[in-house]
Amino acid sequence: MLKVTAESKIDVDNCPVRQVLAKVSGKWQVLIVLALRDGAMRFGQIKREIGDVTQRVLTENLRNLERDGYLAREVVPGPPVEVHYELTDLGQELMELQKTMVIWADRNHPAVKANRMAYDQR
């Protein structure tokens, strides 16, 4: 089992949960990766696919996913200039893992909602 306790900055820097999973497990990261599952998309297409994400949040998350190597950004000279985002091999592998989690979430959503309701009624 992996150690989750961080007793020093070195532990924090070497923790895969803190350094990798935390960067890809948020709702926006998952939705972006899943939106790109069928191939390259432009910024506006991704925004429309997700729906409820702001331009600032989408931009920030796309940059972070590109920085970590999950997606590639291609600028196509215009006019007009187009920017396309596409999953890399690492991003494709991540997407396959996330699909499993999304299927699990879909299957268990009713139980989670019922549990929340029961908890809130206490």
PDB file of C-alpha atoms in Angstrom:
ATOM      1  CA  MET A   1       0.000   0.000   0.000  1.00  0.00           C
ATOM      2  CA  LEU A   2       1.197   3.473  -0.795  1.00  0.00           C
ATOM      3  CA  LYS A   3       2.040   5.785   2.058  1.00  0.00           C
ATOM      4  CA  VAL A   4      -0.384   8.717   2.327  1.00  0.00           C
ATOM      5  CA  THR A   5       1.155  10.515   5.282  1.00  0.00           C
ATOM      6  CA  ALA A   6       3.380  13.444   4.382  1.00  0.00           C
ATOM      7  CA  GLU A   7       5.862  14.293   7.084  1.00  0.00           C
ATOM      8  CA  SER A   8       8.065  16.548   4.974  1.00  0.00           C
ATOM      9  CA  LYS A   9       8.121  18.559   1.762  1.00  0.00           C
ATOM     10  CA  ILE A  10       9.988  15.681   0.116  1.00  0.00           C
ATOM     11  CA  ASP A  11       7.096  13.347   1.031  1.00  0.00           C
ATOM     12  CA  VAL A  12       4.623  15.826  -0.488  1.00  0.00           C
ATOM     13  CA  ASP A  13       6.707  16.190  -3.670  1.00  0.00           C
ATOM     14  CA  ASN A  14       6.936  12.394  -4.075  1.00  0.00           C
ATOM     15  CA  CYS A  15       3.315  11.561  -3.263  1.00  0.00           C
ATOM     16  CA  PRO A  16       1.468  10.295  -6.368  1.00  0.00           C
ATOM     17  CA  VAL A  17      -1.904  11.185  -4.870  1.00  0.00           C
ATOM     18  CA  ARG A  18      -0.903  14.783  -4.245  1.00  0.00           C
ATOM     19  CA  GLN A  19       1.181  15.236  -7.385  1.00  0.00           C
ATOM     20  CA  VAL A  20      -0.779  13.253  -9.992  1.00  0.00           C
ATOM     21  CA  LEU A  21      -4.252  12.159  -8.894  1.00  0.00           C
ATOM     22  CA  ALA A  22      -5.202  15.495  -7.369  1.00  0.00           C
ATOM     23  CA  LYS A  23      -4.482  17.143 -10.724  1.00  0.00           C
ATOM     24  CA  VAL A  24      -6.742  14.833 -12.763  1.00  0.00           C
ATOM     25  CA  SER A  25      -9.559  13.844 -10.432  1.00  0.00           C
ATOM     26  CA  GLY A  26     -11.468  17.108 -10.150  1.00  0.00           C
ATOM     27  CA  LYS A  27     -14.780  17.454 -11.923  1.00  0.00           C
ATOM     28  CA  TRP A  28     -13.477  19.839 -14.600  1.00  0.00           C
ATOM     29  CA  GLN A  29     -10.433  17.717 -15.430  1.00  0.00           C
ATOM     30  CA  VAL A  30     -12.574  14.586 -15.759  1.00  0.00           C
ATOM     31  CA  LEU A  31     -15.167  16.359 -17.911  1.00  0.00           C
ATOM     32  CA  ILE A  32     -12.496  17.876 -20.184  1.00  0.00           C
ATOM     33  CA  VAL A  33     -10.728  14.559 -20.699  1.00  0.00           C
ATOM     34  CA  LEU A  34     -14.015  12.785 -21.400  1.00  0.00           C
ATOM     35  CA  ALA A  35     -15.099  15.557 -23.792  1.00  0.00           C
ATOM     36  CA  LEU A  36     -11.945  14.887 -25.840  1.00  0.00           C
ATOM     37  CA  ARG A  37     -12.494  11.104 -25.954  1.00  0.00           C
ATOM     38  CA  ASP A  38     -13.455  11.096 -29.661  1.00  0.00           C
ATOM     39  CA  GLY A  39     -10.680  13.350 -30.917  1.00  0.00           C
ATOM     40  CA  ALA A  40      -9.498  16.920 -31.202  1.00  0.00           C
ATOM     41  CA  MET A  41     -11.820  19.785 -30.364  1.00  0.00           C
ATOM     42  CA  ARG A  42     -11.642  23.561 -30.361  1.00  0.00           C
ATOM     43  CA  PHE A  43     -12.041  25.553 -27.158  1.00  0.00           C
ATOM     44  CA  GLY A  44     -15.628  26.560 -27.936  1.00  0.00           C
ATOM     45  CA  GLN A  45     -16.604  22.981 -28.717  1.00  0.00           C
ATOM     46  CA  ILE A  46     -15.232  21.789 -25.385  1.00  0.00           C
ATOM     47  CA  LYS A  47     -17.041  24.600 -23.583  1.00  0.00           C
ATOM     48  CA  ARG A  48     -20.340  23.715 -25.269  1.00  0.00           C
ATOM     49  CA  GLU A  49     -19.850  19.998 -24.601  1.00  0.00           C
ATOM     50  CA  ILE A  50     -19.351  20.603 -20.871  1.00  0.00           C
ATOM     51  CA  GLY A  51     -21.906  23.388 -20.637  1.00  0.00           C
ATOM     52  CA  ASP A  52     -21.539  24.838 -17.161  1.00  0.00           C
ATOM     53  CA  VAL A  53     -17.831  25.749 -17.136  1.00  0.00           C
ATOM     54  CA  THR A  54     -16.623  29.339 -17.287  1.00  0.00           C
ATOM     55  CA  GLN A  55     -14.075  30.448 -19.865  1.00  0.00           C
ATOM     56  CA  ARG A  56     -11.519  31.191 -17.123  1.00  0.00           C
ATOM     57  CA  VAL A  57     -11.904  27.793 -15.445  1.00  0.00           C
ATOM     58  CA  LEU A  58     -11.756  25.950 -18.765  1.00  0.00           C
ATOM     59  CA  THR A  59      -8.624  27.845 -19.848  1.00  0.00           C
ATOM     60  CA  GLU A  60      -6.890  27.176 -16.531  1.00  0.00           C
ATOM     61  CA  ASN A  61      -7.710  23.464 -16.615  1.00  0.00           C
ATOM     62  CA  LEU A  62      -6.697  23.047 -20.261  1.00  0.00           C
ATOM     63  CA  ARG A  63      -3.325  24.657 -19.488  1.00  0.00           C
ATOM     64  CA  ASN A  64      -2.774  22.408 -16.480  1.00  0.00           C
ATOM     65  CA  LEU A  65      -3.697  19.262 -18.419  1.00  0.00           C
ATOM     66  CA  GLU A  66      -1.372  20.326 -21.244  1.00  0.00           C
ATOM     67  CA  ARG A  67       1.434  21.084 -18.761  1.00  0.00           C
ATOM     68  CA  ASP A  68       1.187  17.589 -17.288  1.00  0.00           C
ATOM     69  CA  GLY A  69       1.143  15.977 -20.738  1.00  0.00           C
ATOM     70  CA  TYR A  70      -2.459  14.717 -20.886  1.00  0.00           C
ATOM     71  CA  LEU A  71      -3.379  16.819 -23.888  1.00  0.00           C
ATOM     72  CA  ALA A  72      -1.695  18.572 -26.762  1.00  0.00           C
ATOM     73  CA  ARG A  73      -2.573  22.036 -27.998  1.00  0.00           C
ATOM     74  CA  GLU A  74      -2.199  22.767 -31.702  1.00  0.00           C
ATOM     75  CA  VAL A  75      -2.437  26.242 -33.183  1.00  0.00           C
ATOM     76  CA  VAL A  76      -3.609  26.145 -36.794  1.00  0.00           C
ATOM     77  CA  PRO A  77      -2.702  29.362 -38.636  1.00  0.00           C
ATOM     78  CA  GLY A  78      -5.622  31.169 -40.160  1.00  0.00           C
ATOM     79  CA  PRO A  79      -7.229  33.324 -40.857  1.00  0.00           C
ATOM     80  CA  PRO A  80      -8.907  32.720 -38.588  1.00  0.00           C
ATOM     81  CA  VAL A  81      -6.413  31.125 -36.223  1.00  0.00           C
ATOM     82  CA  GLU A  82      -7.762  27.905 -34.715  1.00  0.00           C
ATOM     83  CA  VAL A  83      -6.611  26.173 -31.546  1.00  0.00           C
ATOM     84  CA  HIS A  84      -7.289  22.458 -31.190  1.00  0.00           C
ATOM     85  CA  TYR A  85      -6.903  20.309 -28.091  1.00  0.00           C
ATOM     86  CA  GLU A  86      -6.391  16.558 -28.289  1.00  0.00           C
ATOM     87  CA  LEU A  87      -5.580  13.818 -25.813  1.00  0.00           C
ATOM     88  CA  THR A  88      -2.028  12.483 -25.861  1.00  0.00           C
ATOM     89  CA  ASP A  89      -1.288   8.789 -25.292  1.00  0.00           C
ATOM     90  CA  LEU A  90      -1.068   9.564 -21.569  1.00  0.00           C
ATOM     91  CA  GLY A  91      -4.407  11.366 -21.775  1.00  0.00           C
ATOM     92  CA  GLN A  92      -5.990   8.431 -23.605  1.00  0.00           C
ATOM     93  CA  GLU A  93      -4.838   6.074 -20.862  1.00  0.00           C
ATOM     94  CA  LEU A  94      -6.228   8.430 -18.217  1.00  0.00           C
ATOM     95  CA  MET A  95      -9.533   8.703 -20.100  1.00  0.00           C
ATOM     96  CA  GLU A  96      -9.959   4.923 -20.086  1.00  0.00           C
ATOM     97  CA  LEU A  97      -9.499   4.863 -16.308  1.00  0.00           C
ATOM     98  CA  GLN A  98     -11.863   7.795 -15.849  1.00  0.00           C
ATOM     99  CA  LYS A  99     -14.524   6.102 -18.008  1.00  0.00           C
ATOM    100  CA  THR A 100     -14.546   3.237 -15.503  1.00  0.00           C
ATOM    101  CA  MET A 101     -15.072   5.709 -12.649  1.00  0.00           C
ATOM    102  CA  VAL A 102     -17.825   7.533 -14.543  1.00  0.00           C
ATOM    103  CA  ILE A 103     -19.642   4.252 -15.229  1.00  0.00           C
ATOM    104  CA  TRP A 104     -19.323   3.410 -11.519  1.00  0.00           C
ATOM    105  CA  ALA A 105     -20.639   6.880 -10.585  1.00  0.00           C
ATOM    106  CA  ASP A 106     -23.598   6.526 -12.940  1.00  0.00           C
ATOM    107  CA  ARG A 107     -24.482   3.103 -11.555  1.00  0.00           C
ATOM    108  CA  ASN A 108     -24.208   4.265  -7.926  1.00  0.00           C
ATOM    109  CA  HIS A 109     -25.681   7.757  -8.287  1.00  0.00           C
ATOM    110  CA  PRO A 110     -29.155   6.739  -7.026  1.00  0.00           C
ATOM    111  CA  ALA A 111     -27.660   5.099  -3.912  1.00  0.00           C
ATOM    112  CA  VAL A 112     -25.485   8.131  -3.195  1.00  0.00           C
ATOM    113  CA  LYS A 113     -28.470  10.472  -3.569  1.00  0.00           C
ATOM    114  CA  ALA A 114     -30.534   8.272  -1.221  1.00  0.00           C
ATOM    115  CA  ASN A 115     -27.692   8.181   1.311  1.00  0.00           C
ATOM    116  CA  ARG A 116     -27.372  11.969   1.210  1.00  0.00           C
ATOM    117  CA  MET A 117     -31.092  12.392   1.703  1.00  0.00           C
ATOM    118  CA  ALA A 118     -31.110   9.974   4.648  1.00  0.00           C
ATOM    119  CA  TYR A 119     -28.103  11.729   6.193  1.00  0.00           C
ATOM    120  CA  ASP A 120     -29.623  15.201   5.737  1.00  0.00           C
ATOM    121  CA  GLN A 121     -32.907  14.097   7.371  1.00  0.00           C
ATOM    122  CA  ARG A 122     -31.169  13.073  10.583  1.00  0.00           C
TER     123      ARG A 122
END
